[in-house]
Short mmCIF file of C-alpha atoms and ligand atoms in Angstrom, two decimals:
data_model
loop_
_atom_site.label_atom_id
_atom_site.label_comp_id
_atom_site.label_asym_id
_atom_site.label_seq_id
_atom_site.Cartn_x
_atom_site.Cartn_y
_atom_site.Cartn_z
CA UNK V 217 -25.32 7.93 21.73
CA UNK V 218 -23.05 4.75 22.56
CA UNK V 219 -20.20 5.78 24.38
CA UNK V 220 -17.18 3.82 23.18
CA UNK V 221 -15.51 4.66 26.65
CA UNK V 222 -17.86 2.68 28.36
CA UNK V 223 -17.70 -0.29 25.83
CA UNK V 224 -14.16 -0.47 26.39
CA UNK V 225 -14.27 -0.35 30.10
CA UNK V 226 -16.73 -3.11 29.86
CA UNK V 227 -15.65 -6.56 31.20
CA UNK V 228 -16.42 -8.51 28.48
CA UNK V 229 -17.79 -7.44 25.21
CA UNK V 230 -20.92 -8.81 23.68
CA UNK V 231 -21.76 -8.94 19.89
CA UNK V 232 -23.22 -5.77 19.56
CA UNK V 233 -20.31 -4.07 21.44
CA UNK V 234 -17.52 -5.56 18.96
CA UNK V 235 -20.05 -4.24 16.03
CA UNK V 236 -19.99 -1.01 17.56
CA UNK V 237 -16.03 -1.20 18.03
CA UNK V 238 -15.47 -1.83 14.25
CA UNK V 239 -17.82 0.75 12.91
CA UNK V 240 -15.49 3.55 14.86
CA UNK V 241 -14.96 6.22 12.73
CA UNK V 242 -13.59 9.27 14.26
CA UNK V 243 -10.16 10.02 14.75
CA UNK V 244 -10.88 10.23 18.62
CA UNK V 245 -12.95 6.80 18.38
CA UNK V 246 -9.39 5.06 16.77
CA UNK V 247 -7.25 7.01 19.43
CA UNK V 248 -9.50 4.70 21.83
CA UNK V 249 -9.81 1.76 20.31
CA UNK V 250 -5.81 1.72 19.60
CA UNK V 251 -4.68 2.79 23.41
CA UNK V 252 -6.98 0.19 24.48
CA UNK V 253 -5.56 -2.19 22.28
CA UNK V 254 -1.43 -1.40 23.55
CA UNK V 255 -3.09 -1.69 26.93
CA UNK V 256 -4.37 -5.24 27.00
CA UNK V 257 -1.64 -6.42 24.74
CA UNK V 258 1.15 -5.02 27.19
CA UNK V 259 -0.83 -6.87 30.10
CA UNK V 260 -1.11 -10.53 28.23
CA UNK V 261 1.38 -10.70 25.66
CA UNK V 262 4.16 -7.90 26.61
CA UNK V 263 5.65 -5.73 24.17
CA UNK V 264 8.17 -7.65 22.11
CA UNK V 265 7.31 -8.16 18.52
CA UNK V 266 8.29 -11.58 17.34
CA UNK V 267 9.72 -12.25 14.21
CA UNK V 268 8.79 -14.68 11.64
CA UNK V 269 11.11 -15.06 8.71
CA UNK V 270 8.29 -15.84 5.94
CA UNK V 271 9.50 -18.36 3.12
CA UNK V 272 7.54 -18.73 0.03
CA UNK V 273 8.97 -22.26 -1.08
CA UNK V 274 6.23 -22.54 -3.53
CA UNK V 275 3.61 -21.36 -5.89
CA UNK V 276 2.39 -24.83 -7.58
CA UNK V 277 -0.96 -24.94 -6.30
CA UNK V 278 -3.95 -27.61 -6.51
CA UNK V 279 -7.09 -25.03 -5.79
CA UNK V 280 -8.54 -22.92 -7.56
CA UNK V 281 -9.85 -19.55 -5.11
CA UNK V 282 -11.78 -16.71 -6.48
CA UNK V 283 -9.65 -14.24 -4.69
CA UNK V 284 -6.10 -16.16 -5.17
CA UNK V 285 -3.22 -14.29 -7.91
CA UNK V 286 -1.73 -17.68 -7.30
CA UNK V 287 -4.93 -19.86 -8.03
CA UNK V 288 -4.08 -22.69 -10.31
CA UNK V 289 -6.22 -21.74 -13.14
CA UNK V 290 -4.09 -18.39 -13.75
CA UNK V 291 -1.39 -19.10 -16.32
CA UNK V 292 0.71 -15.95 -16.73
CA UNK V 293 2.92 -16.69 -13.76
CA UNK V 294 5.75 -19.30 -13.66
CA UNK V 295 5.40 -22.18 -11.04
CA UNK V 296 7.96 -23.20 -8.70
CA UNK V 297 9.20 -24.81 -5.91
CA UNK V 298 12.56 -24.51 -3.69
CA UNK V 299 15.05 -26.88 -3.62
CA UNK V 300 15.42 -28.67 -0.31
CA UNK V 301 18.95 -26.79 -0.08
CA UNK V 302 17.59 -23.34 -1.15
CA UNK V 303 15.02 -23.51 1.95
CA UNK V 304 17.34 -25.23 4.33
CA UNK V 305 19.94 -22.66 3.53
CA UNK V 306 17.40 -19.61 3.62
CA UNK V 307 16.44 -21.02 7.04
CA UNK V 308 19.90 -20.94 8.11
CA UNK V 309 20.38 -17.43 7.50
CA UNK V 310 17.20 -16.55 9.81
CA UNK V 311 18.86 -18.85 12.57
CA UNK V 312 21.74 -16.75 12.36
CA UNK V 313 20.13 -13.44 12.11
CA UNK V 314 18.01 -14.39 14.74
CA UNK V 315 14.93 -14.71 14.04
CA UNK V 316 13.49 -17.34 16.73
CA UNK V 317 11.04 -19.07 14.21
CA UNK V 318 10.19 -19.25 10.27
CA UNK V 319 7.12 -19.64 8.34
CA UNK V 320 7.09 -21.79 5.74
CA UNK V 321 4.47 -21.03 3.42
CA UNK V 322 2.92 -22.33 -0.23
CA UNK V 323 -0.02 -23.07 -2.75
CA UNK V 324 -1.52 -26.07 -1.66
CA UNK V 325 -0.53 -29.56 -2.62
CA UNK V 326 -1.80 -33.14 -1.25
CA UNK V 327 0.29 -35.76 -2.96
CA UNK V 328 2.78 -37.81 -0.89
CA UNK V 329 5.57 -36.34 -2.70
CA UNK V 330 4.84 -33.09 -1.09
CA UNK V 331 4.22 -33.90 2.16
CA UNK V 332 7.14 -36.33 2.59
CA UNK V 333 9.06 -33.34 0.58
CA UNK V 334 7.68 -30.48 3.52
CA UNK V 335 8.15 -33.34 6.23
CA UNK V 336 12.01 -34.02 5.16
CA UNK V 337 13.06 -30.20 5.10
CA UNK V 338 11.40 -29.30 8.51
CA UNK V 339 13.02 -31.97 10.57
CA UNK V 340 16.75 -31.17 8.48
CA UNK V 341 15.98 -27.52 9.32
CA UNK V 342 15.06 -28.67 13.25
CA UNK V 343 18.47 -30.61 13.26
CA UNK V 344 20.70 -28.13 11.91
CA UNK V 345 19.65 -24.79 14.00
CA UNK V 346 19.57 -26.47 17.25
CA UNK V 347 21.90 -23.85 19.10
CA UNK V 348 23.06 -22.21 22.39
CA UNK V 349 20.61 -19.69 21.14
CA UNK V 350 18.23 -22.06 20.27
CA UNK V 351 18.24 -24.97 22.37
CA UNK V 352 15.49 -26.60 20.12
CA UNK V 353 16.28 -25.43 17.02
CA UNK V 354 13.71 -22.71 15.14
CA UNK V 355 10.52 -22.27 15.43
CA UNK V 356 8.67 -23.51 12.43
CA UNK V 357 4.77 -22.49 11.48
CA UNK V 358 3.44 -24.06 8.37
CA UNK V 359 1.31 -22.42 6.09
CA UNK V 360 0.43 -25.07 3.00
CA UNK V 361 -3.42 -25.55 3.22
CA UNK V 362 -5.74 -28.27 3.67
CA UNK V 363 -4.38 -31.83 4.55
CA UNK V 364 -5.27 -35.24 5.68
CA UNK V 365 -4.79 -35.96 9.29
CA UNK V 366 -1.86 -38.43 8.65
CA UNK V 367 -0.12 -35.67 6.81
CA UNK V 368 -0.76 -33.17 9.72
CA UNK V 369 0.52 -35.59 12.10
CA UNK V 370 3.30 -36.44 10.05
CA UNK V 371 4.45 -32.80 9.60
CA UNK V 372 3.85 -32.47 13.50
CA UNK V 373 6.07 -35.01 14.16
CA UNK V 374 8.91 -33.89 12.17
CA UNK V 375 9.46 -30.48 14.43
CA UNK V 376 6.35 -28.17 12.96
CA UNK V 377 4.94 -26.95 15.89
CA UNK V 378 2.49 -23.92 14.67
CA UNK V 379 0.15 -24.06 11.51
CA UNK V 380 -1.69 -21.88 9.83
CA UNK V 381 -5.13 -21.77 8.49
CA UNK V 382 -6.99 -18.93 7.34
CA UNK V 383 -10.85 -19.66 7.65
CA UNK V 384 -11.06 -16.40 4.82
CA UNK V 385 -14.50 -16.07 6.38
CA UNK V 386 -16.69 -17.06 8.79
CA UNK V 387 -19.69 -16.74 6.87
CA UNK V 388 -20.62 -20.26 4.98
CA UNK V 389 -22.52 -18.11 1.96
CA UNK V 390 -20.00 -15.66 1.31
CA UNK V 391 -17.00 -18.56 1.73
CA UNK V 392 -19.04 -19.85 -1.05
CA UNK V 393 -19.21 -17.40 -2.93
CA UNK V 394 -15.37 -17.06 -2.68
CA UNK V 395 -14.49 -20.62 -3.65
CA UNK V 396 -15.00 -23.50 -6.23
CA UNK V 397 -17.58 -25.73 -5.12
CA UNK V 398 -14.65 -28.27 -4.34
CA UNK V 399 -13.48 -26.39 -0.91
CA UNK V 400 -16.15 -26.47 1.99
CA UNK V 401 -16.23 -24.63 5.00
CA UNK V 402 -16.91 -27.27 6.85
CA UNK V 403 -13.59 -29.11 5.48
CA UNK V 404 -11.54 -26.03 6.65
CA UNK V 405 -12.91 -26.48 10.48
CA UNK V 406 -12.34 -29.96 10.62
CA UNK V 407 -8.87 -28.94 9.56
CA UNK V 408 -8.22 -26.57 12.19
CA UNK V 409 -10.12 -28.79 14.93
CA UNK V 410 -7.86 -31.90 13.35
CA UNK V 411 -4.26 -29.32 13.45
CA UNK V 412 -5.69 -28.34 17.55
CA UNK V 413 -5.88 -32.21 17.89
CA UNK V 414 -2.71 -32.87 16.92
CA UNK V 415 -0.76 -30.37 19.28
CA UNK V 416 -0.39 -28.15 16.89
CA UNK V 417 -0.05 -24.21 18.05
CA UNK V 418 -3.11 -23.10 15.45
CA UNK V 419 -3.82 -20.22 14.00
CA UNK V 420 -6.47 -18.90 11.36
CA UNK V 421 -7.67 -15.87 10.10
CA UNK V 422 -10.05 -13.86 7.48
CA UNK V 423 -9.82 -11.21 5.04
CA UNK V 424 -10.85 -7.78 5.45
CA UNK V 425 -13.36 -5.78 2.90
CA UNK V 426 -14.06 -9.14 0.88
CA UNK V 427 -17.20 -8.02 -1.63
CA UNK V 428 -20.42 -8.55 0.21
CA UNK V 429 -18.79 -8.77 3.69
CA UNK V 430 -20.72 -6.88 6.51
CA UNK V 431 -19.49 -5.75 9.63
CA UNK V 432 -21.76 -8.01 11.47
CA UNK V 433 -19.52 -10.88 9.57
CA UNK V 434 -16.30 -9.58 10.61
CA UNK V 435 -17.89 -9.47 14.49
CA UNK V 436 -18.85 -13.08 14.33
CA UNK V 437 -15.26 -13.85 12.52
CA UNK V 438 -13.84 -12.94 15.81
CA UNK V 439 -16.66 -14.36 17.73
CA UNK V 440 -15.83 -17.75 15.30
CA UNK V 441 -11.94 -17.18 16.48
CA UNK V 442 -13.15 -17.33 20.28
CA UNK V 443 -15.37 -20.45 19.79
CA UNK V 444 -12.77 -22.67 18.34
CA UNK V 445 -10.22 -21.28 20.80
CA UNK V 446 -7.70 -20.63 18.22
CA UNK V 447 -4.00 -19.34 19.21
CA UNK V 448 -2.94 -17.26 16.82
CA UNK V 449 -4.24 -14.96 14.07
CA UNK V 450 -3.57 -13.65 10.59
CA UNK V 451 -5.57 -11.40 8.85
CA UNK V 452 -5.23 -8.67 6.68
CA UNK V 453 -7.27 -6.32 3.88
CA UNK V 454 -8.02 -8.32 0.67
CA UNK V 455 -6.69 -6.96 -2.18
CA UNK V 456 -8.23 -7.55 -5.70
CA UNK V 457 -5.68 -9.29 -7.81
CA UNK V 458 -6.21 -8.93 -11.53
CA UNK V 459 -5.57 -12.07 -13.16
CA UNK V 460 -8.93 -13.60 -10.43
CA UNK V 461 -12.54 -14.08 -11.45
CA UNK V 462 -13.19 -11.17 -8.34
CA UNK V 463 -11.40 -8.65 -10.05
CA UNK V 464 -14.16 -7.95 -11.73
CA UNK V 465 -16.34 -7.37 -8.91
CA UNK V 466 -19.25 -4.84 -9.01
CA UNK V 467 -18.87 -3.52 -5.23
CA UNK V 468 -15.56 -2.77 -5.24
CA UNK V 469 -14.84 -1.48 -8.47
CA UNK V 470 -17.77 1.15 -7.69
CA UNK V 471 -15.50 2.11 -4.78
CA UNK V 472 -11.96 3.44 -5.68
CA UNK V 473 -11.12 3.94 -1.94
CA UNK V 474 -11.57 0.50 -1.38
CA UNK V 475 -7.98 -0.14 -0.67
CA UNK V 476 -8.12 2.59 2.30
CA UNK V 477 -11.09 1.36 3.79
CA UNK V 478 -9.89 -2.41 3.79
CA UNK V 479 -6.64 -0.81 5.41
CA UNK V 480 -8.59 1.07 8.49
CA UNK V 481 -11.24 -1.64 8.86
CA UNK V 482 -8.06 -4.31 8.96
CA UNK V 483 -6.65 -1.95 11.88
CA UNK V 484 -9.82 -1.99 14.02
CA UNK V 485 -10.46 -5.75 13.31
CA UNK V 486 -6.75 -6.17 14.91
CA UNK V 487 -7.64 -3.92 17.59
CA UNK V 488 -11.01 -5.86 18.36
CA UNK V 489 -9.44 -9.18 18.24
CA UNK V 490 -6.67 -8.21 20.56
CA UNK V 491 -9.37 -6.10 23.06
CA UNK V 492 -11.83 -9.34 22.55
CA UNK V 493 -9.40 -12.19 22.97
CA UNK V 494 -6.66 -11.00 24.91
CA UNK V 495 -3.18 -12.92 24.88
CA UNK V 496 -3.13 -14.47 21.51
CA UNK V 497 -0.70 -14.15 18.81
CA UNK V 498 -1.75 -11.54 16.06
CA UNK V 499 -0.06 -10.88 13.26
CA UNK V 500 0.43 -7.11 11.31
CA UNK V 501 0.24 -8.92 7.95
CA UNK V 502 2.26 -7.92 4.42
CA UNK V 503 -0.94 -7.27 2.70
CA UNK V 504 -1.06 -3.70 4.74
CA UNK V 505 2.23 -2.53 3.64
CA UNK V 506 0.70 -3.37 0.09
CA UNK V 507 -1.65 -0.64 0.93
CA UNK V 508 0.83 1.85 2.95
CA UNK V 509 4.46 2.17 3.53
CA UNK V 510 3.74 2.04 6.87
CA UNK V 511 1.02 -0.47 7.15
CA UNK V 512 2.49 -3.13 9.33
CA UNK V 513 3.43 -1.19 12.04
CA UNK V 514 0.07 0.85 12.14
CA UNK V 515 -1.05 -2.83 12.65
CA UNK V 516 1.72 -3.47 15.48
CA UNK V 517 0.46 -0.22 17.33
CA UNK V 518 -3.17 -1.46 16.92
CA UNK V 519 -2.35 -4.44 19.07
CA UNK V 520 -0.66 -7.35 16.72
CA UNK V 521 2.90 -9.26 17.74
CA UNK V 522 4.25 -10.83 15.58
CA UNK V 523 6.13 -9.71 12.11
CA UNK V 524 7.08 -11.59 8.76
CA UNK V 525 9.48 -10.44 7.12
CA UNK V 526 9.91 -11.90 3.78
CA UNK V 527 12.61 -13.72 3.39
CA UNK V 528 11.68 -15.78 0.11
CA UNK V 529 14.81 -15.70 -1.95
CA UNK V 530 14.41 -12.82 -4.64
CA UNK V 531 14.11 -14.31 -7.95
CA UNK V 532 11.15 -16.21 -6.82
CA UNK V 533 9.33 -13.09 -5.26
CA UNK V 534 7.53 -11.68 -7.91
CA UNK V 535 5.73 -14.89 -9.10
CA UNK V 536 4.28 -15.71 -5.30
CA UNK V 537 1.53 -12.27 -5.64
CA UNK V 538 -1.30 -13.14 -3.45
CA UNK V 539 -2.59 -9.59 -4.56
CA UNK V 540 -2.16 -6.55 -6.03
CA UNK V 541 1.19 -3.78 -5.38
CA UNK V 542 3.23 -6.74 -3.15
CA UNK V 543 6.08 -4.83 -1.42
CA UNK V 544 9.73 -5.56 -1.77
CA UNK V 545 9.58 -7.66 -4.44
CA UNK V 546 13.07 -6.08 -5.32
CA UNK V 547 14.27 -6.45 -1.91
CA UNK V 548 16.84 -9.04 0.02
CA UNK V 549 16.00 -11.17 2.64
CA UNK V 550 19.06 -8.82 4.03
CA UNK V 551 17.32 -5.42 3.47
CA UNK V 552 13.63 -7.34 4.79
CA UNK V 553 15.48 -7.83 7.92
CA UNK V 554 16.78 -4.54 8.60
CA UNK V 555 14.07 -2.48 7.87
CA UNK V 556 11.46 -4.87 9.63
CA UNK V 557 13.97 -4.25 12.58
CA UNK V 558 14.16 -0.33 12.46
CA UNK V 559 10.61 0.02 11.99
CA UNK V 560 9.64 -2.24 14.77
CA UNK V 561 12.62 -0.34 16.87
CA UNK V 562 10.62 3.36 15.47
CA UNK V 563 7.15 2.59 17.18
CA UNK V 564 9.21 1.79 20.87
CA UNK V 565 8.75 -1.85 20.46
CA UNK V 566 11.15 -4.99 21.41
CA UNK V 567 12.43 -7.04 18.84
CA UNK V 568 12.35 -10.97 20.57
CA UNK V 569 15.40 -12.47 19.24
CA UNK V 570 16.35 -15.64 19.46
CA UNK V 571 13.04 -16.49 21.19
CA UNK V 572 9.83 -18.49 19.63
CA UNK V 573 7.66 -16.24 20.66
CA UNK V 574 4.68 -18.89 21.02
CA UNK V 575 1.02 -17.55 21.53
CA UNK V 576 0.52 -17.28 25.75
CA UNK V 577 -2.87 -18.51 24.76
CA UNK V 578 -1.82 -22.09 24.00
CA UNK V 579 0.81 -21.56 26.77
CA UNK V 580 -1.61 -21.12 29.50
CA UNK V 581 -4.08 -23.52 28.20
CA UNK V 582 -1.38 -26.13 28.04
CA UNK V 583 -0.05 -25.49 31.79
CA UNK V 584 -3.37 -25.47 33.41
CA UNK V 585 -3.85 -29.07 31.70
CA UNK V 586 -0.75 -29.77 33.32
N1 SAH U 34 -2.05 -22.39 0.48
C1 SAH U 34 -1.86 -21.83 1.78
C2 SAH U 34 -1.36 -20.41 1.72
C3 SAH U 34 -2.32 -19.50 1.04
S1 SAH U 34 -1.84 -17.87 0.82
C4 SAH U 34 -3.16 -21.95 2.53
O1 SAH U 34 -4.14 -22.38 1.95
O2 SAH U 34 -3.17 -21.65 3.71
C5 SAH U 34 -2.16 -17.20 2.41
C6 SAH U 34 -3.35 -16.29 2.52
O3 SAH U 34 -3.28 -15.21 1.62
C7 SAH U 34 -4.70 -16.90 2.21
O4 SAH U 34 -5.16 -17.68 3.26
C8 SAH U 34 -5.57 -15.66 1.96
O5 SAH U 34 -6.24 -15.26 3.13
C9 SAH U 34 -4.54 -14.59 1.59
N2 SAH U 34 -4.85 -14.03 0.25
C10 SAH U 34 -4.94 -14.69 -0.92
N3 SAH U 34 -5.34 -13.85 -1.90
C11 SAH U 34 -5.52 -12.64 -1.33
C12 SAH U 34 -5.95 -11.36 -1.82
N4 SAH U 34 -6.29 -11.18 -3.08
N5 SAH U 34 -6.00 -10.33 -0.94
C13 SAH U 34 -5.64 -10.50 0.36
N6 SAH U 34 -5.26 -11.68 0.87
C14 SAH U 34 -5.19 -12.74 0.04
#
């Protein structure tokens, strides 16, 4: 029998090893795998939590994924997007409340307009929060998809200085299977080697329990996230949305626990990545408080850092569903922000106010190039 004890005292894990990590099962196994988990994360990273006030500016989007509520072909869902002053303003509020750094997040959109548009509120929102508290204004991460390497550079230079870009998975057949013919694989690497290029902190990420994904795909997912020496991580359980051509898939709809085992396998995949790669920034994503109350701080004691509460102004939160059961939908940005707070404050955690909280992955790599 494999002793998980003696994979986790191990020096460095091999494939096999992180297989045998995510196919843990028993309550003792977890107890392991989590402890573990707190351990190396309080030796790289520390204990605070950082917070990330998450702003949905937009739902217009240009692609088309299998798995997407907000996928441009489904029509029962009105499109919209912020006005400069609605997001400026919404940013304000998380400079005040102090939050160190926002994410700005949408569909995906290419034309000029947009990027100009993104470019124009990110370097108004880097003027107008520079503070005592923040010497250099907030912290902005960008979420809005595929783009040119002008555009990147572009949004780079106007103050983002952390992008997003979920990989969904690091299998070429299954991202296939996933997507329109239109969106390669390959295009998303060159992305995320073009957003590295730049300067940009970068982050990617998968989902969890995706039909047809094996374990041995989400080992070499994190094995993918070590190879392209990635900062930061977001990944959560996918969720089938109904209005998506994968609603109607055969594997899941055979299992009606799906939703529970996407939630634990989610957990261990955060614990791996955090055992396997050590001081980067992981997120406890929204999608597991879709799943339980409690989700995203199961997923901040199984080794993640970093929190987003949403912060999207109300009346737009019910038409930006990713997926399926979406919490606070009826919430504030005010009630987001205090309960994200309590609960972090509930599992003995820091909140890092007023600080960026940047990955100490791209940290150290940056000051031994120094
Ligand atoms: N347009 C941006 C933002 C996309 S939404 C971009 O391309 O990066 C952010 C993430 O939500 C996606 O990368 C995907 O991983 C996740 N997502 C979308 N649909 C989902 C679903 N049904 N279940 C779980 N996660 C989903």
């Amino acid at each position: 029998m494999i002793n998980l004890k003696n994979i986790l005292n191990k020096g460095e894990l091999d494939r096999e090893d992180i297989i045998t990590l995510l196919s843990s099962e028993s309550s003792e196994d977890l107890g392991l795998l989590k402890s573990k988990a707190y351990e190396i994360l309080k030796e790289y990273c520390g204990i605070k939590v950082w917070l990330r006030g998450l702003i949905e500016f937009s739902n217009i989007c240009v692609n088309d994924c299998y798995y997407c509520g907000i996928r441009k072909s489904n029509k029962s869902l009105n499109r919209y997007l912020l006005s400069k002053e609605e997001i400026i303003n919404t940013a304000l509020w998380c400079a005040e409340k102090g939050f160190g750094s926002i994410v700005l997040q949408s569909g995906e959109r290419n034309d000029k307009n947009f990027v100009d548009f993104v470019s124009s509120v990110v370097s108004e929102i880097k003027k107008m929060t520079i503070s005592d508290k923040l010497p250099e204004g907030l912290g902005i991460t960008l979420c809005i998809g595929e783009q040119d390497y002008n555009s990147y550079k572009k949004l780079f230079e106007a103050g983002a200085h952390r992008y997003l870009l979920r990989i969904e998975t690091s299998n070429e057949k299954l991202f296939r299977e996933i997507h329109p013919p239109e969106q390669s694989f390959q295009r998303r690497v060159e992305c995320l080697k073009m957003l590295k290029d730049i300067g940009f902190q970068t982050g990617t990420g998968v989902m969890i329990g995706l039909p047809n994904q094996t374990i041995e795909d989400l080992a070499d997912d994190i094995l993918f996230f070590k190879s392209i020496d990635i900062d930061m991580i977001g990944m959560g359980p996918y969720i089938i949305h109904k209005d998506t051509p994968m609603a109607n898939s055969e594997s899941l709809m055979k299992n009606e626990n799906y939703k529970e085992h996407n939630y634990l396998l989610s957990l261990k995949m955060i614990a791996t990545a955090r055992i396997f790669l050590k001081d980067v920034n992981i997120a406890s994503t929204t999608a597991l408080q879709a799943i339980k109350p409690f989700g995203r701080e199961a997923g901040l004691s199984f080794g993640a850092n970093v929190i987003m509460p949403l912060i999207t102004p109300e009346i737009y939160r019910k038409e930006y569903q990713l997926y399926e059961g979406k919490p606070c939908i009826e919430d504030l940005a005010e009630d987001c922000y205090d309960c994200s707070v309590q609960r972090i404050k509930s599992i003995d955690r820091e909140v890092g106010f007023d600080e960026w909280g940047d990955s100490m992955h791209f940290i150290s790599k940056n000051s031994k190039a120094d």
